[in-house]
């Protein structure tokens, strides 16, 4: 495998609206991010993935773009963006932009022009269909945010497609003009010195709507190759696709060397394990054995070809420590355990803002406290279909995207130090106990632990390129594996439970071995008789 800079990089995701507000309007912004670059540089991250900052009516917090070449005023100006790029670069940090091109905002110039008439030159930038003879929508296709994926347009008497909200009309990727526009826009950003793109719901652009195909359509990979060749292909950038239904086979199509598509994709197989039959509003308990099986499968399948991205959470998902760890008594310890397991797998790790201090899910008591369009839409859809308020509120507390979107907790000052004004969404009330200042001042700092993990990646090539071998695969509480490269053999062992576990790792204990990093002071001298305390984790060099 040819070495690439993003193989040994660590990415930090910023959701700008919730990161740091520099001017007291309650909304995080670019200058807020600039003021925290030292915090990120010290953590040791190489890349920032910036969720959308483009001009947008903010129906979906910026994933509905009305101008790809302008910055939303609430986030700042293009000068602020250029300053952010330059200052980040000085600190050795690249910025990956979020590329949302499955759809635009309905307030984008293209869509406004498309709506003028059926003969508008922009009409075919979007997906229009006639009503059925009875006037109903062209198909039963549902929107990912609930309700129909078709919206009637009165003036021109046709339906348009929106796989997300009706303010997010889908672009028509069967139209070569759309390719040209998108490619030109991408090159415009590349010329500004960005580090790459995170491609939003990219698996949807090959859709064949009349055949009922949305994800992984037949034209998807040719379109990506074409995009690669027209834009970032010869630029050495990091590109990561959001691909909800990717299997390892599909992931290899995207990320194998020589295919000229993407660096890597986000797969969600481990995430959806805690959903019942793919329904996130019916949360299920974590089955660690199944979880290990999924992650192991991905490690082994992408061993020679392709590349994994590694993440526990993002702006669409609940907080990792609440979902897979313990956000009560063992918060600090389980946050470090999760970090250990993730960062030592083979792939590029992603840290979601606040994860590095163990931020938790929020528990909102009232529906009004939620702001997310998906959350509010589904509350309506499901309660109208008979699910009780209580059941739905419990599901939201577990899986609402707003869990990840409460403001970053910087200090125990008002509003967690996020803003001097009233934040656009309430701060998690636990900010007085969970914030960067307290964490970094503590002997048990999670931030310091992440720093150490990132440093380990720099020091041991086995962390980046080592072969992965799972251990104790049948165990339902302990996740353990080896990473081997040349002289380096690393053992990662983690107790994923709140119980003590006695375990034999099933490998011979070498005469001499050392602990490189751990969240515990238990004795690791005998790998055949380990007594792990709740959430104990360690990286050992054998
Ligand atoms: C992706 C984004 C999500 C957004 C959706 C529509 O899944 O991560 O936040 O709502 O695409 O753009
Ligand atoms: Ca602001």
Coordinates of C-alpha atoms and ligand atoms in Angstrom, one line a residue:
X1 CA 0.0 0.0 0.0
X2 CA 1.4 3.3 -1.0
X3 CA 1.7 5.7 1.9
X4 CA -0.5 8.7 1.9
X5 CA -0.4 11.7 4.4
X6 CA -4.0 11.1 5.5
X7 CA -3.1 7.5 6.6
X8 CA -1.4 8.9 9.7
X9 CA -3.6 11.9 10.2
X10 CA -6.2 12.5 12.8
X11 CA -9.3 14.5 11.9
X12 CA -11.3 16.8 14.2
X13 CA -14.8 17.6 13.2
X14 CA -16.2 21.0 13.9
X15 CA -19.9 21.7 13.8
X16 CA -19.5 25.5 13.5
X17 CA -22.8 26.5 14.9
X18 CA -22.0 24.9 18.2
X19 CA -18.3 25.3 18.5
X20 CA -17.4 28.8 19.6
X21 CA -19.3 32.1 19.3
X22 CA -17.0 35.1 18.9
X23 CA -19.6 37.9 18.8
X24 CA -22.2 37.0 21.3
X25 CA -25.1 36.3 18.9
X26 CA -25.4 32.8 20.3
X27 CA -24.2 31.1 17.1
X28 CA -20.7 29.7 16.7
X29 CA -18.7 31.2 13.9
X30 CA -15.4 31.2 12.0
X31 CA -13.7 33.7 14.3
X32 CA -14.7 31.5 17.2
X33 CA -12.9 28.6 15.5
X34 CA -9.9 30.8 14.8
X35 CA -9.7 31.6 18.5
X36 CA -9.5 27.9 19.3
X37 CA -6.8 26.8 16.8
X38 CA -4.2 26.5 19.5
X39 CA -6.5 24.2 21.5
X40 CA -6.6 21.9 18.4
X41 CA -3.0 22.2 17.5
X42 CA -2.0 21.2 21.0
X43 CA -4.3 18.2 20.8
X44 CA -2.3 17.2 17.8
X45 CA -4.9 16.9 15.1
X46 CA -3.8 17.4 11.5
X47 CA -7.1 18.1 9.8
X48 CA -10.4 19.9 10.6
X49 CA -13.5 18.7 8.9
X50 CA -15.7 21.8 8.9
X51 CA -19.4 21.1 8.7
X52 CA -21.0 23.5 6.2
X53 CA -20.3 27.2 6.6
X54 CA -21.7 28.3 3.2
X55 CA -24.6 30.7 2.7
X56 CA -27.8 28.9 3.7
X57 CA -31.3 29.5 5.0
X58 CA -30.3 27.0 7.7
X59 CA -33.3 24.7 7.3
X60 CA -30.9 21.9 8.1
X61 CA -28.2 24.0 9.8
X62 CA -26.2 24.6 6.6
X63 CA -26.7 21.3 4.8
X64 CA -29.0 23.3 2.6
X65 CA -26.7 25.6 0.6
X66 CA -28.0 28.6 -1.3
X67 CA -24.5 29.8 -2.4
X68 CA -21.5 27.5 -2.4
X69 CA -19.1 30.4 -2.9
X70 CA -20.3 32.6 0.0
X71 CA -20.1 32.2 3.7
X72 CA -23.3 32.4 5.8
X73 CA -23.3 35.8 7.5
X74 CA -23.9 34.2 10.9
X75 CA -20.6 32.3 10.5
X76 CA -18.6 35.3 9.2
X77 CA -17.2 36.5 5.9
X78 CA -15.0 35.0 3.1
X79 CA -12.1 37.1 4.6
X80 CA -12.7 35.2 7.9
X81 CA -12.6 31.9 6.0
X82 CA -9.4 32.9 4.3
X83 CA -7.9 33.9 7.6
X84 CA -9.0 30.6 9.2
X85 CA -7.4 28.7 6.3
X86 CA -4.1 30.6 6.6
X87 CA -3.9 30.5 10.4
X88 CA -4.7 26.8 10.4
X89 CA -2.0 26.2 7.8
X90 CA 0.6 27.9 10.0
X91 CA -0.2 25.4 12.7
X92 CA 0.0 22.5 10.3
X93 CA -3.7 21.9 10.2
X94 CA -5.6 21.4 6.9
X95 CA -9.3 22.2 6.4
X96 CA -11.6 19.7 4.8
X97 CA -14.8 21.3 3.5
X98 CA -18.2 19.6 3.6
X99 CA -19.4 19.1 0.1
X100 CA -23.2 18.9 -0.1
X101 CA -24.0 18.2 -3.7
X102 CA -26.8 15.7 -3.6
X103 CA -29.1 18.7 -3.1
X104 CA -29.0 22.4 -2.7
X105 CA -31.2 24.8 -0.8
X106 CA -34.5 25.7 -2.5
X107 CA -33.1 29.3 -2.2
X108 CA -30.2 28.5 -4.4
X109 CA -30.1 30.6 -7.6
X110 CA -30.3 27.4 -9.7
X111 CA -33.4 26.2 -8.0
X112 CA -35.1 29.7 -8.2
X113 CA -34.4 29.8 -11.9
X114 CA -35.5 26.2 -12.3
X115 CA -38.9 27.2 -10.8
X116 CA -39.5 30.0 -13.3
X117 CA -40.8 27.7 -16.0
X118 CA -40.6 24.2 -17.4
X119 CA -38.3 25.6 -20.2
X120 CA -35.9 27.4 -17.9
X121 CA -32.3 26.5 -18.7
X122 CA -32.0 25.5 -15.0
X123 CA -35.0 23.2 -15.0
X124 CA -33.0 20.1 -15.5
X125 CA -30.6 20.9 -12.7
X126 CA -33.2 19.3 -10.5
X127 CA -35.5 16.3 -10.6
X128 CA -39.0 17.1 -11.8
X129 CA -41.8 14.6 -12.5
X130 CA -45.5 14.9 -13.5
X131 CA -48.2 14.0 -11.0
X132 CA -50.0 10.7 -11.4
X133 CA -53.3 11.0 -13.3
X134 CA -55.1 11.4 -9.9
X135 CA -52.8 14.3 -9.0
X136 CA -50.8 12.3 -6.4
X137 CA -47.0 12.2 -6.2
X138 CA -45.1 10.3 -8.9
X139 CA -44.1 7.6 -6.4
X140 CA -44.4 6.5 -2.7
X141 CA -40.8 7.4 -2.1
X142 CA -40.3 8.8 1.4
X143 CA -38.0 11.6 2.5
X144 CA -35.2 10.6 4.9
X145 CA -36.6 13.4 7.1
X146 CA -40.1 11.9 7.1
X147 CA -43.1 12.4 4.8
X148 CA -43.1 12.2 1.0
X149 CA -39.9 12.9 -1.0
X150 CA -42.0 14.8 -3.6
X151 CA -43.2 18.3 -3.3
X152 CA -45.8 19.9 -5.6
X153 CA -44.7 23.0 -7.4
X154 CA -47.8 25.0 -8.2
X155 CA -46.6 27.4 -10.8
X156 CA -45.0 24.8 -13.1
X157 CA -47.4 22.0 -12.2
X158 CA -44.9 19.3 -11.5
X159 CA -43.4 17.6 -8.4
X160 CA -39.7 18.0 -7.5
X161 CA -37.7 15.5 -5.6
X162 CA -36.2 16.1 -2.2
X163 CA -34.7 13.1 -0.4
X164 CA -34.3 15.4 2.7
X165 CA -36.4 18.4 3.6
X166 CA -38.6 20.1 1.0
X167 CA -36.1 23.0 1.3
X168 CA -33.4 20.6 0.0
X169 CA -34.3 19.8 -3.6
X170 CA -32.1 17.1 -5.1
X171 CA -29.8 18.0 -7.9
X172 CA -30.1 16.1 -11.1
X173 CA -26.9 14.2 -11.5
X174 CA -28.1 12.9 -14.9
X175 CA -27.5 16.4 -16.2
X176 CA -23.9 17.0 -17.4
X177 CA -24.3 20.7 -16.7
X178 CA -24.7 19.9 -13.0
X179 CA -21.4 18.0 -13.1
X180 CA -19.6 21.0 -14.7
X181 CA -21.1 23.4 -12.1
X182 CA -20.1 21.3 -9.2
X183 CA -16.7 20.5 -10.5
X184 CA -16.0 24.2 -11.1
X185 CA -17.2 25.1 -7.6
X186 CA -14.9 22.3 -6.1
X187 CA -11.9 23.7 -8.0
X188 CA -12.7 27.1 -6.8
X189 CA -12.4 25.9 -3.2
X190 CA -9.4 23.8 -4.0
X191 CA -7.7 27.0 -5.3
X192 CA -8.3 28.5 -1.9
X193 CA -6.0 25.9 -0.4
X194 CA -8.4 23.5 1.3
X195 CA -7.3 20.1 2.5
X196 CA -10.1 18.1 0.9
X197 CA -13.7 17.3 1.0
X198 CA -16.2 15.3 3.1
X199 CA -18.8 14.3 0.6
X200 CA -22.3 14.5 2.1
X201 CA -24.6 11.5 1.4
X202 CA -22.6 10.9 -1.7
X203 CA -24.0 7.4 -2.3
X204 CA -27.2 9.1 -3.4
X205 CA -26.0 10.9 -6.5
X206 CA -26.1 7.8 -8.7
X207 CA -29.9 7.5 -8.1
X208 CA -32.3 6.2 -10.7
X209 CA -35.5 7.5 -9.2
X210 CA -37.9 6.0 -11.8
X211 CA -36.5 2.6 -10.9
X212 CA -36.8 3.2 -7.2
X213 CA -33.0 3.3 -6.7
X214 CA -31.7 6.0 -4.4
X215 CA -28.5 4.7 -2.7
X216 CA -25.6 3.0 -4.6
X217 CA -27.1 3.6 -8.0
X218 CA -25.4 2.2 -11.1
X219 CA -24.0 5.6 -12.1
X220 CA -22.4 6.4 -8.7
X221 CA -18.9 5.1 -9.3
X222 CA -18.5 6.5 -12.8
X223 CA -19.7 9.9 -11.5
X224 CA -17.1 9.8 -8.7
X225 CA -14.3 8.9 -11.0
X226 CA -15.3 11.7 -13.3
X227 CA -15.4 14.1 -10.3
X228 CA -12.0 12.9 -9.1
X229 CA -10.5 13.4 -12.6
X230 CA -12.0 16.8 -13.0
X231 CA -11.1 18.2 -9.5
X232 CA -9.0 16.7 -6.7
X233 CA -7.6 13.7 -8.5
X234 CA -4.1 15.1 -8.9
X235 CA -4.1 17.3 -5.8
X236 CA -3.3 14.9 -3.0
X237 CA -6.3 15.9 -0.9
X238 CA -8.2 13.9 1.7
X239 CA -11.7 12.9 0.5
X240 CA -14.2 11.0 2.6
X241 CA -17.6 10.0 1.5
X242 CA -20.6 9.6 3.7
X243 CA -22.0 6.3 2.6
X244 CA -24.7 4.9 4.9
X245 CA -25.2 1.5 3.2
X246 CA -21.6 0.7 2.2
X247 CA -20.5 -2.9 2.7
X248 CA -16.8 -3.6 2.6
X249 CA -17.1 -4.6 -1.1
X250 CA -18.7 -1.2 -1.8
X251 CA -16.1 0.6 0.3
X252 CA -13.4 -0.9 -1.8
X253 CA -15.0 0.4 -5.0
X254 CA -14.8 3.9 -3.5
X255 CA -11.4 3.8 -1.9
X256 CA -9.2 1.2 -3.6
X257 CA -6.0 2.6 -5.0
X258 CA -6.2 3.0 -8.7
X259 CA -10.0 3.4 -8.8
X260 CA -9.6 7.2 -8.8
X261 CA -12.5 7.9 -6.5
X262 CA -12.1 8.8 -2.8
X263 CA -9.5 8.4 0.0
X264 CA -12.0 6.6 2.2
X265 CA -15.7 6.4 3.3
X266 CA -17.7 6.5 6.5
X267 CA -19.5 3.3 6.9
X268 CA -22.3 3.0 9.5
X269 CA -22.6 -0.7 10.1
X270 CA -21.4 -0.5 13.6
X271 CA -23.6 2.5 14.3
X272 CA -26.9 1.0 13.1
X273 CA -26.4 -2.1 15.3
X274 CA -28.0 -0.1 18.1
X275 CA -31.0 0.7 16.0
X276 CA -33.8 -1.8 15.7
X277 CA -34.1 -3.0 12.0
X278 CA -32.6 0.3 10.8
X279 CA -35.0 2.5 12.8
X280 CA -33.0 5.0 14.8
X281 CA -36.2 5.9 16.8
X282 CA -36.3 2.4 18.1
X283 CA -32.9 2.2 20.0
X284 CA -31.5 -1.1 20.9
X285 CA -28.9 -2.1 23.5
X286 CA -25.3 -2.6 22.4
X287 CA -24.4 -6.1 21.6
X288 CA -20.6 -6.0 22.0
X289 CA -20.0 -9.3 20.3
X290 CA -21.8 -8.2 17.2
X291 CA -20.1 -4.8 17.4
X292 CA -16.7 -6.4 17.5
X293 CA -17.6 -8.7 14.6
X294 CA -18.6 -5.7 12.4
X295 CA -15.5 -3.7 13.2
X296 CA -13.3 -6.8 12.8
X297 CA -14.9 -7.6 9.4
X298 CA -14.1 -4.1 8.2
X299 CA -10.5 -4.3 9.5
X300 CA -9.9 -7.6 7.7
X301 CA -11.7 -6.8 4.5
X302 CA -9.9 -3.5 3.9
X303 CA -6.5 -5.0 4.9
X304 CA -4.9 -4.8 1.5
X305 CA -7.2 -2.6 -0.5
X306 CA -9.1 0.5 0.5
X307 CA -8.8 2.4 3.7
X308 CA -11.1 2.7 6.8
X309 CA -12.3 5.8 8.5
X310 CA -12.8 5.4 12.2
X311 CA -15.4 7.1 14.2
X312 CA -17.9 6.6 17.1
X313 CA -19.9 9.8 16.6
X314 CA -20.5 12.9 14.5
X315 CA -23.0 15.8 14.3
X316 CA -25.8 13.3 13.3
X317 CA -25.2 10.8 16.1
X318 CA -25.4 10.6 19.8
X319 CA -22.4 11.1 22.0
X320 CA -20.1 8.1 22.1
X321 CA -19.6 8.1 25.8
X322 CA -23.4 8.0 26.3
X323 CA -24.0 5.4 23.6
X324 CA -21.1 2.9 24.0
X325 CA -19.6 3.9 27.3
X326 CA -21.0 5.1 30.6
X327 CA -21.8 8.7 31.0
X328 CA -22.3 8.5 34.8
X329 CA -19.9 7.1 37.3
X330 CA -17.4 5.8 34.6
X331 CA -17.6 8.8 32.2
X332 CA -13.9 9.7 32.2
X333 CA -12.7 6.1 32.2
X334 CA -15.0 4.9 29.5
X335 CA -14.3 7.9 27.3
X336 CA -10.6 6.9 27.3
X337 CA -11.5 3.3 26.7
X338 CA -13.5 4.2 23.6
X339 CA -10.7 6.4 22.4
X340 CA -8.1 3.7 22.9
X341 CA -10.1 1.1 20.9
X342 CA -10.8 3.5 18.1
X343 CA -7.5 5.1 17.6
X344 CA -5.6 1.9 17.5
X345 CA -7.6 0.3 14.8
X346 CA -6.3 0.6 11.3
X347 CA -7.7 3.7 9.5
X348 CA -8.0 7.4 9.9
X349 CA -9.6 8.4 13.2
X350 CA -12.1 11.2 13.5
X351 CA -12.8 13.1 16.7
X352 CA -16.1 14.9 17.0
X353 CA -15.9 18.2 18.9
X354 CA -16.3 17.6 22.6
X355 CA -15.5 13.9 22.4
X356 CA -12.0 14.8 23.6
X357 CA -13.4 15.9 27.0
X358 CA -16.1 13.2 27.2
X359 CA -19.2 15.4 26.4
X360 CA -22.4 13.4 26.9
X361 CA -25.9 13.3 25.5
X362 CA -28.2 16.0 26.7
X363 CA -31.5 15.1 28.4
X364 CA -34.1 17.6 27.2
X365 CA -37.4 17.4 29.0
X366 CA -39.5 19.3 26.5
X367 CA -39.8 18.9 22.8
X368 CA -39.4 22.7 22.3
X369 CA -35.8 22.3 23.5
X370 CA -34.9 20.3 20.3
X371 CA -34.0 22.3 17.2
X372 CA -33.1 19.7 14.7
X373 CA -35.4 19.3 11.7
X374 CA -35.1 15.5 11.5
X375 CA -35.9 15.2 15.2
X376 CA -38.9 17.5 15.0
X377 CA -40.3 16.0 11.8
X378 CA -40.0 12.5 13.2
X379 CA -41.6 13.4 16.5
X380 CA -44.6 14.6 14.4
X381 CA -44.7 11.6 12.1
X382 CA -44.4 9.0 14.8
X383 CA -46.7 10.5 17.4
X384 CA -49.3 11.0 14.6
X385 CA -48.9 7.3 13.8
X386 CA -49.6 6.4 17.5
X387 CA -46.3 6.3 19.3
X388 CA -46.7 8.0 22.7
X389 CA -45.1 11.3 23.6
X390 CA -43.1 9.5 26.4
X391 CA -41.8 6.8 24.1
X392 CA -40.8 9.3 21.5
X393 CA -39.1 11.6 24.0
X394 CA -37.1 8.6 25.2
X395 CA -36.0 7.8 21.7
X396 CA -35.0 11.4 21.1
X397 CA -33.0 11.5 24.3
X398 CA -31.1 8.5 23.0
X399 CA -30.7 9.3 19.3
X400 CA -31.6 12.8 18.4
X401 CA -28.9 14.6 16.4
X402 CA -29.2 17.5 18.9
X403 CA -27.3 15.4 21.4
X404 CA -24.2 16.2 19.4
X405 CA -25.2 19.8 18.7
X406 CA -25.4 21.3 22.2
X407 CA -22.7 24.0 22.5
X408 CA -19.1 23.0 23.1
X409 CA -18.4 23.1 26.8
X410 CA -15.3 25.3 27.2
X411 CA -15.5 26.4 30.9
X412 CA -17.9 26.8 33.8
X413 CA -18.7 30.4 32.9
X414 CA -22.1 31.3 31.7
X415 CA -23.2 29.3 28.6
X416 CA -20.2 27.0 29.1
X417 CA -18.0 29.7 27.8
X418 CA -19.5 29.1 24.3
X419 CA -21.1 32.5 24.0
X420 CA -21.8 35.6 25.9
X421 CA -25.3 35.7 24.4
X422 CA -28.1 33.2 24.5
X423 CA -27.0 30.1 22.6
X424 CA -29.2 29.0 19.7
X425 CA -29.7 25.6 21.5
X426 CA -29.5 25.1 25.2
X427 CA -26.2 24.1 26.8
X428 CA -26.0 20.7 28.4
X429 CA -26.6 21.5 32.1
X430 CA -23.6 19.3 33.0
X431 CA -21.2 21.9 31.7
X432 CA -20.2 22.9 35.2
X433 CA -18.7 19.4 35.6
X434 CA -17.7 18.7 32.0
X435 CA -15.7 21.4 30.3
X436 CA -12.3 21.8 28.7
X437 CA -10.9 23.9 31.5
X438 CA -11.8 21.4 34.2
X439 CA -10.8 18.5 32.1
X440 CA -7.4 19.9 31.2
X441 CA -6.6 20.8 34.8
X442 CA -7.5 17.3 36.0
X443 CA -5.0 14.5 36.6
X444 CA -7.5 12.3 34.7
X445 CA -7.7 14.6 31.7
X446 CA -9.4 13.0 28.7
X447 CA -7.9 15.6 26.4
X448 CA -4.4 14.7 27.6
X449 CA -5.2 11.1 26.9
X450 CA -6.3 11.8 23.3
X451 CA -3.0 13.8 23.0
X452 CA -1.1 10.8 24.1
X453 CA -3.0 8.5 21.7
X454 CA -2.2 10.8 18.8
X455 CA 1.4 11.0 19.9
X456 CA 1.4 7.1 19.9
X457 CA 0.3 7.2 16.2
X458 CA 3.3 9.3 15.4
X459 CA 5.7 7.1 17.2
X460 CA 4.5 3.6 16.2
X461 CA 4.1 2.8 12.6
X462 CA 2.2 -0.3 13.8
X463 CA -0.7 2.0 14.8
X464 CA -1.0 3.2 11.2
X465 CA 0.0 0.2 9.1
X466 CA 0.2 -2.8 11.4
X467 CA -1.7 -5.9 10.6
X468 CA -4.8 -6.4 12.7
X469 CA -5.5 -9.6 14.5
X470 CA -8.6 -9.9 16.7
X471 CA -8.3 -11.7 20.1
X472 CA -11.0 -13.3 22.3
X473 CA -13.6 -12.8 19.6
X474 CA -16.3 -14.7 21.4
X475 CA -16.0 -12.5 24.6
X476 CA -19.0 -10.3 25.1
X477 CA -17.3 -7.7 27.3
X478 CA -13.7 -7.4 26.2
X479 CA -12.4 -6.0 22.9
X480 CA -8.8 -7.0 22.3
X481 CA -6.6 -7.1 19.3
X482 CA -3.0 -7.0 18.1
X483 CA -1.4 -4.7 15.6
X484 CA 1.9 -5.9 14.1
X485 CA 4.4 -4.4 11.9
X486 CA 8.1 -5.3 11.7
X487 CA 9.5 -5.3 15.2
X488 CA 6.5 -3.7 16.6
X489 CA 3.7 -5.7 18.2
X490 CA 1.0 -3.7 20.0
X491 CA -1.7 -5.2 22.1
X492 CA -4.9 -3.3 22.7
X493 CA -7.2 -4.5 25.4
X494 CA -10.4 -2.9 26.6
X495 CA -13.2 -3.8 29.0
X496 CA -16.3 -2.4 27.3
X497 CA -18.5 -3.1 30.4
X498 CA -19.1 -1.7 33.9
X499 CA -18.2 -5.0 35.4
X500 CA -14.9 -6.5 36.5
X501 CA -13.7 -9.2 34.1
X502 CA -11.1 -12.0 34.6
X503 CA -9.8 -13.0 31.2
X504 CA -7.1 -15.0 29.4
X505 CA -6.2 -13.2 26.2
X506 CA -5.2 -16.5 24.7
X507 CA -1.7 -15.4 23.6
X508 CA 1.6 -16.1 25.2
X509 CA 2.8 -13.5 27.6
X510 CA 6.3 -12.4 26.4
X511 CA 9.1 -12.2 28.9
X512 CA 9.2 -8.5 28.8
X513 CA 6.5 -6.1 27.7
X514 CA 5.6 -2.5 28.5
X515 CA 2.4 -0.4 28.8
X516 CA 2.5 2.4 26.3
X517 CA -0.8 4.0 27.5
X518 CA -3.6 3.1 29.7
X519 CA -6.5 4.5 31.8
X520 CA -5.9 2.2 34.7
X521 CA -3.1 1.1 37.1
X522 CA -4.0 -2.6 37.1
X523 CA -1.3 -5.2 36.6
X524 CA -0.8 -6.3 33.0
X525 CA 2.1 -8.6 33.7
X526 CA 0.2 -11.9 33.0
X527 CA -1.9 -11.8 29.8
X528 CA -3.4 -15.1 30.7
X529 CA -4.7 -13.9 34.0
X530 CA -5.9 -10.4 33.6
X531 CA -8.3 -8.9 36.1
X532 CA -9.9 -5.9 34.3
X533 CA -11.8 -3.3 36.2
X534 CA -14.8 -1.6 34.5
X535 CA -13.7 0.2 31.3
X536 CA -10.1 -0.6 31.8
X537 CA -8.1 -0.1 28.6
X538 CA -4.5 -0.3 27.6
X539 CA -2.1 -0.3 24.7
X540 CA 0.9 -2.6 25.5
X541 CA 4.0 -3.2 23.5
X542 CA 4.8 -6.9 23.4
Ligands
LIG1 C1 -25.9 14.1 5.9 C2 -25.5 15.1 7.0 C3 -26.7 15.5 7.7 C4 -27.7 16.2 6.8 C5 -27.9 15.3 5.6 C6 -28.6 16.1 4.4 O1 -26.4 13.0 6.4 O2 -24.5 14.6 7.8 O3 -26.4 16.4 8.8 O4 -28.8 16.5 7.4 O5 -26.8 14.7 5.0 O6 -27.6 16.9 3.9
LIG2 CA1 -21.5 34.3 16.4

